[in-house]
Short mmCIF file of C-alpha atoms in Angstrom, two decimals:
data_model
loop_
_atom_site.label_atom_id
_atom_site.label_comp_id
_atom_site.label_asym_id
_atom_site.label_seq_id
_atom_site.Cartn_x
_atom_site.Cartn_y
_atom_site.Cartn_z
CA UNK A 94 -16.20 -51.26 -139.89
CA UNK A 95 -18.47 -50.61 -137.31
CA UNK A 96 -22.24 -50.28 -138.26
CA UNK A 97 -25.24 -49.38 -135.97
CA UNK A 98 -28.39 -52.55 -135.95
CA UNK A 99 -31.37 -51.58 -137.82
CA UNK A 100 -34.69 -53.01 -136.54
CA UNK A 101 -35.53 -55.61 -139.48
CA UNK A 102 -38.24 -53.05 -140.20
CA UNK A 103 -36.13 -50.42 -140.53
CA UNK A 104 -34.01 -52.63 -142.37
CA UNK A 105 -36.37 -53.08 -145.47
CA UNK A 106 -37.46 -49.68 -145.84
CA UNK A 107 -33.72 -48.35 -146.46
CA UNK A 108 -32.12 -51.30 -148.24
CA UNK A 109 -31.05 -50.65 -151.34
CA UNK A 110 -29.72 -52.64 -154.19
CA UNK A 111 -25.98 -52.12 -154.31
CA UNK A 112 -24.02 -52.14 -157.66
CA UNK A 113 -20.58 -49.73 -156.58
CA UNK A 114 -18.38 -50.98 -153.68
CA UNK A 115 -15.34 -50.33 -151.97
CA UNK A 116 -12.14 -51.81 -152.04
CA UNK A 117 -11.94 -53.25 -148.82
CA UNK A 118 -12.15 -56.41 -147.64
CA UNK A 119 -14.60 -58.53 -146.37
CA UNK A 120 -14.76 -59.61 -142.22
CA UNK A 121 -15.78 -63.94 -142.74
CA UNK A 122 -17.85 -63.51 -139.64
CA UNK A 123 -20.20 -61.26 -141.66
CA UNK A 124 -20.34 -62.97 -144.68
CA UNK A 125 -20.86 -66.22 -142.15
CA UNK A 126 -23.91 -64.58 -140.80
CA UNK A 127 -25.13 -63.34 -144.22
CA UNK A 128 -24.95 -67.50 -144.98
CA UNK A 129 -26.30 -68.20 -141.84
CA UNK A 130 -29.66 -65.88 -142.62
CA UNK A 131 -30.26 -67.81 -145.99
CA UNK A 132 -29.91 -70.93 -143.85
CA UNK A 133 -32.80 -69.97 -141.67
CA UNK A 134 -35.42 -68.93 -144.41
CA UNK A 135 -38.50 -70.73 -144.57
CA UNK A 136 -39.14 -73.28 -147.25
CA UNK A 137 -41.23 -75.58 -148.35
CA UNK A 138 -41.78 -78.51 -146.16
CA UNK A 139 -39.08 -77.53 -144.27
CA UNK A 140 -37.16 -79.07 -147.42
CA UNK A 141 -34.43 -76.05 -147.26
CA UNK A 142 -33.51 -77.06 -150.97
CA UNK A 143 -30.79 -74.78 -151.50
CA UNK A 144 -26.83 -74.40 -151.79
CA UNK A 145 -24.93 -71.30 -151.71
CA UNK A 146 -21.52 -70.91 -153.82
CA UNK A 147 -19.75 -68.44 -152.42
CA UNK A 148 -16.48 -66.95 -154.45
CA UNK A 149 -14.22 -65.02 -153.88
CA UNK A 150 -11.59 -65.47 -156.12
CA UNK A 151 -10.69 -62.58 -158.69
CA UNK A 152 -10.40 -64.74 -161.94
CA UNK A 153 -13.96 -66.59 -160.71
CA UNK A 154 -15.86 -63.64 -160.51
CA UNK A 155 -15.35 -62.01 -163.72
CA UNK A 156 -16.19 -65.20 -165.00
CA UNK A 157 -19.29 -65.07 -163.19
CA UNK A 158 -19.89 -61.45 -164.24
CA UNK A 159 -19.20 -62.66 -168.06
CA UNK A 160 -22.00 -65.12 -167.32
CA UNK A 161 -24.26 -62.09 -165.84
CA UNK A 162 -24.42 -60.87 -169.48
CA UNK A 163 -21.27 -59.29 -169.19
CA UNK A 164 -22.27 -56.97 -166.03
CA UNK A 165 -18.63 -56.67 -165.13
CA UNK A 166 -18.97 -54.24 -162.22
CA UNK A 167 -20.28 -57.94 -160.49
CA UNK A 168 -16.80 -58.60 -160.36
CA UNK A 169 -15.94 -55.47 -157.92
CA UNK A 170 -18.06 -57.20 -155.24
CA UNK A 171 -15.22 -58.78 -153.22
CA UNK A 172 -17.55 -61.45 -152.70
CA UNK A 173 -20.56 -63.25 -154.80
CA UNK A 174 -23.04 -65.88 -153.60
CA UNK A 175 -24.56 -67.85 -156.31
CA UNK A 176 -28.17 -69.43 -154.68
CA UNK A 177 -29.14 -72.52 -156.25
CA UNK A 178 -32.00 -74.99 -155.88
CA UNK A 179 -32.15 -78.49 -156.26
CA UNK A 180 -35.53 -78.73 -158.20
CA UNK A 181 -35.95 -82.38 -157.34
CA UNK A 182 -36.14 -82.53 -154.39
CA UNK A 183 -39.47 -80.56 -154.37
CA UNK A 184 -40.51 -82.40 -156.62
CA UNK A 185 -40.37 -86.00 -154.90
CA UNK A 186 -42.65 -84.41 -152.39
CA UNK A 187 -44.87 -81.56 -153.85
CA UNK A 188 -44.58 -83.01 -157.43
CA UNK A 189 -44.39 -80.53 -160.63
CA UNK A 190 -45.72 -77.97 -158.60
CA UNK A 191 -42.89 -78.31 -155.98
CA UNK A 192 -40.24 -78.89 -158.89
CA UNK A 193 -41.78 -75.49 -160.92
CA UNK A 194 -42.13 -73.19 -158.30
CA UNK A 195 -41.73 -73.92 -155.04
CA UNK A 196 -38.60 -74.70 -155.60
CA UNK A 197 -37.94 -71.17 -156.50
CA UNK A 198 -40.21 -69.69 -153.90
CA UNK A 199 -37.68 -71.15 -151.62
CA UNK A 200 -34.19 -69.86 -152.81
CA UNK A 201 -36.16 -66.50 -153.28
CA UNK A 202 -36.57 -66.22 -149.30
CA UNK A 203 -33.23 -67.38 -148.50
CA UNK A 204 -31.81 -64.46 -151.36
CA UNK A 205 -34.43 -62.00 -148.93
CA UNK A 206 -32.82 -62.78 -145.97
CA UNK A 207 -28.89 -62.69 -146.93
CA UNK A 208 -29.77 -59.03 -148.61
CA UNK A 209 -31.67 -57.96 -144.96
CA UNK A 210 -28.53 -59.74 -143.26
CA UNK A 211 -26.14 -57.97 -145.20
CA UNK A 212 -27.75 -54.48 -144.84
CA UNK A 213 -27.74 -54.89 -141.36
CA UNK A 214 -24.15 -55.58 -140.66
CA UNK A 215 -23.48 -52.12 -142.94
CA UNK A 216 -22.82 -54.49 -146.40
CA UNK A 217 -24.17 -53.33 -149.19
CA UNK A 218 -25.40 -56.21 -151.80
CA UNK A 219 -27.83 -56.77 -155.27
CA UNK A 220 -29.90 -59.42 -156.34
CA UNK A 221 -28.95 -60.33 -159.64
CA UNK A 222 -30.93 -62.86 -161.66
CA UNK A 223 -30.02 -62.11 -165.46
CA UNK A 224 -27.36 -64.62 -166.33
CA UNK A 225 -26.59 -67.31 -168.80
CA UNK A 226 -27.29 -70.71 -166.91
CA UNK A 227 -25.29 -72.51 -169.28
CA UNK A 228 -21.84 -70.38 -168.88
CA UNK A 229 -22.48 -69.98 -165.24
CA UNK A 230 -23.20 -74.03 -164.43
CA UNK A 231 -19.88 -74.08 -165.84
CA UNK A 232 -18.07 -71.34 -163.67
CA UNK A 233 -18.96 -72.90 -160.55
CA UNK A 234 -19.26 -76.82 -161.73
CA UNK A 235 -23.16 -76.92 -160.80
CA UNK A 236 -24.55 -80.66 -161.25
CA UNK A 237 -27.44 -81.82 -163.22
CA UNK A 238 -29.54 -81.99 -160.17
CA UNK A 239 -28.71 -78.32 -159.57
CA UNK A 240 -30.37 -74.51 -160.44
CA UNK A 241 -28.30 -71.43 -160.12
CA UNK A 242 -31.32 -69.04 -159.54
CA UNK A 243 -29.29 -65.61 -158.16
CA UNK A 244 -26.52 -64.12 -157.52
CA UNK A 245 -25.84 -61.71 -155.16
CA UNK A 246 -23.18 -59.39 -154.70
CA UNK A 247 -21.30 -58.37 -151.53
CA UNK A 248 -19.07 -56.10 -150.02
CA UNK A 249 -19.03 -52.10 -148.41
CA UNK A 250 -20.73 -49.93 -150.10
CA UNK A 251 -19.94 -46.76 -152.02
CA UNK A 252 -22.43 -45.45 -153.23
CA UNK A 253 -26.16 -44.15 -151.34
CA UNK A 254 -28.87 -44.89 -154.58
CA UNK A 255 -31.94 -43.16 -153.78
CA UNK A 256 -35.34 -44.69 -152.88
CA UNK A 257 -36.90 -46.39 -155.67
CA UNK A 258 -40.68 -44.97 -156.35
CA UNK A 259 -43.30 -47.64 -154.82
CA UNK A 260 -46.53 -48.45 -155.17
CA UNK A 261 -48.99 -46.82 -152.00
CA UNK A 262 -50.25 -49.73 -150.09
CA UNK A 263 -54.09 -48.75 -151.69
CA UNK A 264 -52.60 -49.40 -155.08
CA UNK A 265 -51.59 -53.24 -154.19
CA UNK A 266 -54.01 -54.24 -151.02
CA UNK A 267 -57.20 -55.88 -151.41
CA UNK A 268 -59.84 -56.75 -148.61
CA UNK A 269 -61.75 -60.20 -148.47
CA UNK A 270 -61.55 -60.51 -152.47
CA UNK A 271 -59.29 -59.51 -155.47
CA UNK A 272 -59.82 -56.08 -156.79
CA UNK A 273 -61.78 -54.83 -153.70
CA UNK A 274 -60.07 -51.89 -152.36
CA UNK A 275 -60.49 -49.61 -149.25
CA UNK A 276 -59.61 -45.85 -150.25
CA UNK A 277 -58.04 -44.53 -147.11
CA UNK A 278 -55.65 -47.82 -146.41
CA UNK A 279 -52.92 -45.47 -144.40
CA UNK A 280 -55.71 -44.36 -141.81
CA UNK A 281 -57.01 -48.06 -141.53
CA UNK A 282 -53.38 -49.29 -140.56
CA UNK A 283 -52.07 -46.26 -138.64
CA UNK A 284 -48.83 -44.93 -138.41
CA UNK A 285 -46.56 -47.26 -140.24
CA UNK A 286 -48.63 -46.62 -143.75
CA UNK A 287 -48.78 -43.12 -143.53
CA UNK A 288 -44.86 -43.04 -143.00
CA UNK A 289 -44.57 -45.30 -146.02
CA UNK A 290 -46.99 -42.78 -147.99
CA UNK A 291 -45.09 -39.80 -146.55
CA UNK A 292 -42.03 -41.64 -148.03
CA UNK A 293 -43.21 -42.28 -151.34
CA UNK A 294 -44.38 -38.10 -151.88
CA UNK A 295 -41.58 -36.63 -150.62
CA UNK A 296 -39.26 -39.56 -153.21
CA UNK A 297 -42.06 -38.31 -155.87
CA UNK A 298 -41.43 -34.50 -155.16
CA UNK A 299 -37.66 -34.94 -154.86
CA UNK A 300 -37.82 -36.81 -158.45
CA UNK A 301 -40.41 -33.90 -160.04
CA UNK A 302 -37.27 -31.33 -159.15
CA UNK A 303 -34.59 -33.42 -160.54
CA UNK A 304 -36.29 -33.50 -163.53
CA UNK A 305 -37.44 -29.51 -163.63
CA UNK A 306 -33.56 -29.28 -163.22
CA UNK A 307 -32.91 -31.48 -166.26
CA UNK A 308 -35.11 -29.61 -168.26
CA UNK A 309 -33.62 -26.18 -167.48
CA UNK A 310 -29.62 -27.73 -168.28
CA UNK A 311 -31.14 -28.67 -171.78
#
């Protein structure tokens, strides 16, 4: 399947988290480049202290989606990557700080870029973190010296979710100190904010209907 290249800008605004996907499989050269996007994430150090599982086999992923507190449509993804970190290795450099968090910081920007990799090539995926680590070390035999930390889910997708309500960039931005705010942020940083606000009210007025037309089927 043929998809047009989003800019990476583009990219983030209209990714979407993924849960309902076709049965059809997988091209290797775009998973390889989904892989290859995690590899290139920033870390730490340059420590890069990650693996990536990937599965693909029927019987393995419902075992992994028994492990995601039984979230069995995991297992319609014809393929799952499971990120893990290897905690100690951040640690012999950055100490408990490295171990506790960055660590995690880490295999969160290589999970980033394989969901922005995957959009791109037309893939739809999901991020999923809620899991038993004990049932899904044993799936995949991860070691001692290992972290599963995410899975994420791969394949076409079938289904368009809509946009997800946001915060407006003067809700989260600050100037020069916590808690200082400038009122009119979209004006200060041109164009790009007031699409984003434009965004956000016309998601907020399509979500005030839907819910007028709830009401009125009740």
């Amino acid at each position: 399947m043929k998809e047009e290249v989003p800019t990476v800008l583009e990219a983030i605004r209209t990714r979407r988290s993924i849960r309902k996907y076709l049965d059809l499989p997988l091209e290797f050269e775009k998973v390889g480049r989904v892989l290859d996007a995690g590899r290139l994430a920033p870390s730490a150090g340059n420590l890069q202290d990650w693996k990536f599982v990937l599965v693909v086999q029927p019987e393995k992923r419902l075992q992994i989606a028994e492990a995601c507190l039984q979230q069995y449509w995991v297992a319609t993804a014809p393929v799952l990557i499971i990120v893990c970190s290897e905690p100690k290795k951040s640690e012999r450099y950055y100490g408990k700080r490295g171990e506790d968090l960055y660590s995690t910081l880490n295999a969160g920007a290589a999970v980033e870029n394989m969901l922005l990799a995957a959009h791109g090539q037309g893939l739809g995926a999901c991020w999923v973190s809620a899991f038993d680590d004990a049932m899904l070390r044993r799936a995949i035999s991860v070691p001692d010296n290992a972290k599963p930390l995410a899975v994420i889910t791969l394949g076409y997708p079938d289904e368009k979710p809509v946009a997800p309500l946001k915060f407006e960039l003067h809700n989260i931005v600050f100037f020069e100190r916590y808690g200082n705010r400038v009122k009119d942020v979209a004006e200060l940083f041109g164009d790009y904010s007031k699409y984003v606000s434009e965004a956000i009210a016309t998601t907020k007025k399509w979500a005030e209907n839907v819910l007028q037309k709830m009401k009125k089927v009740k």
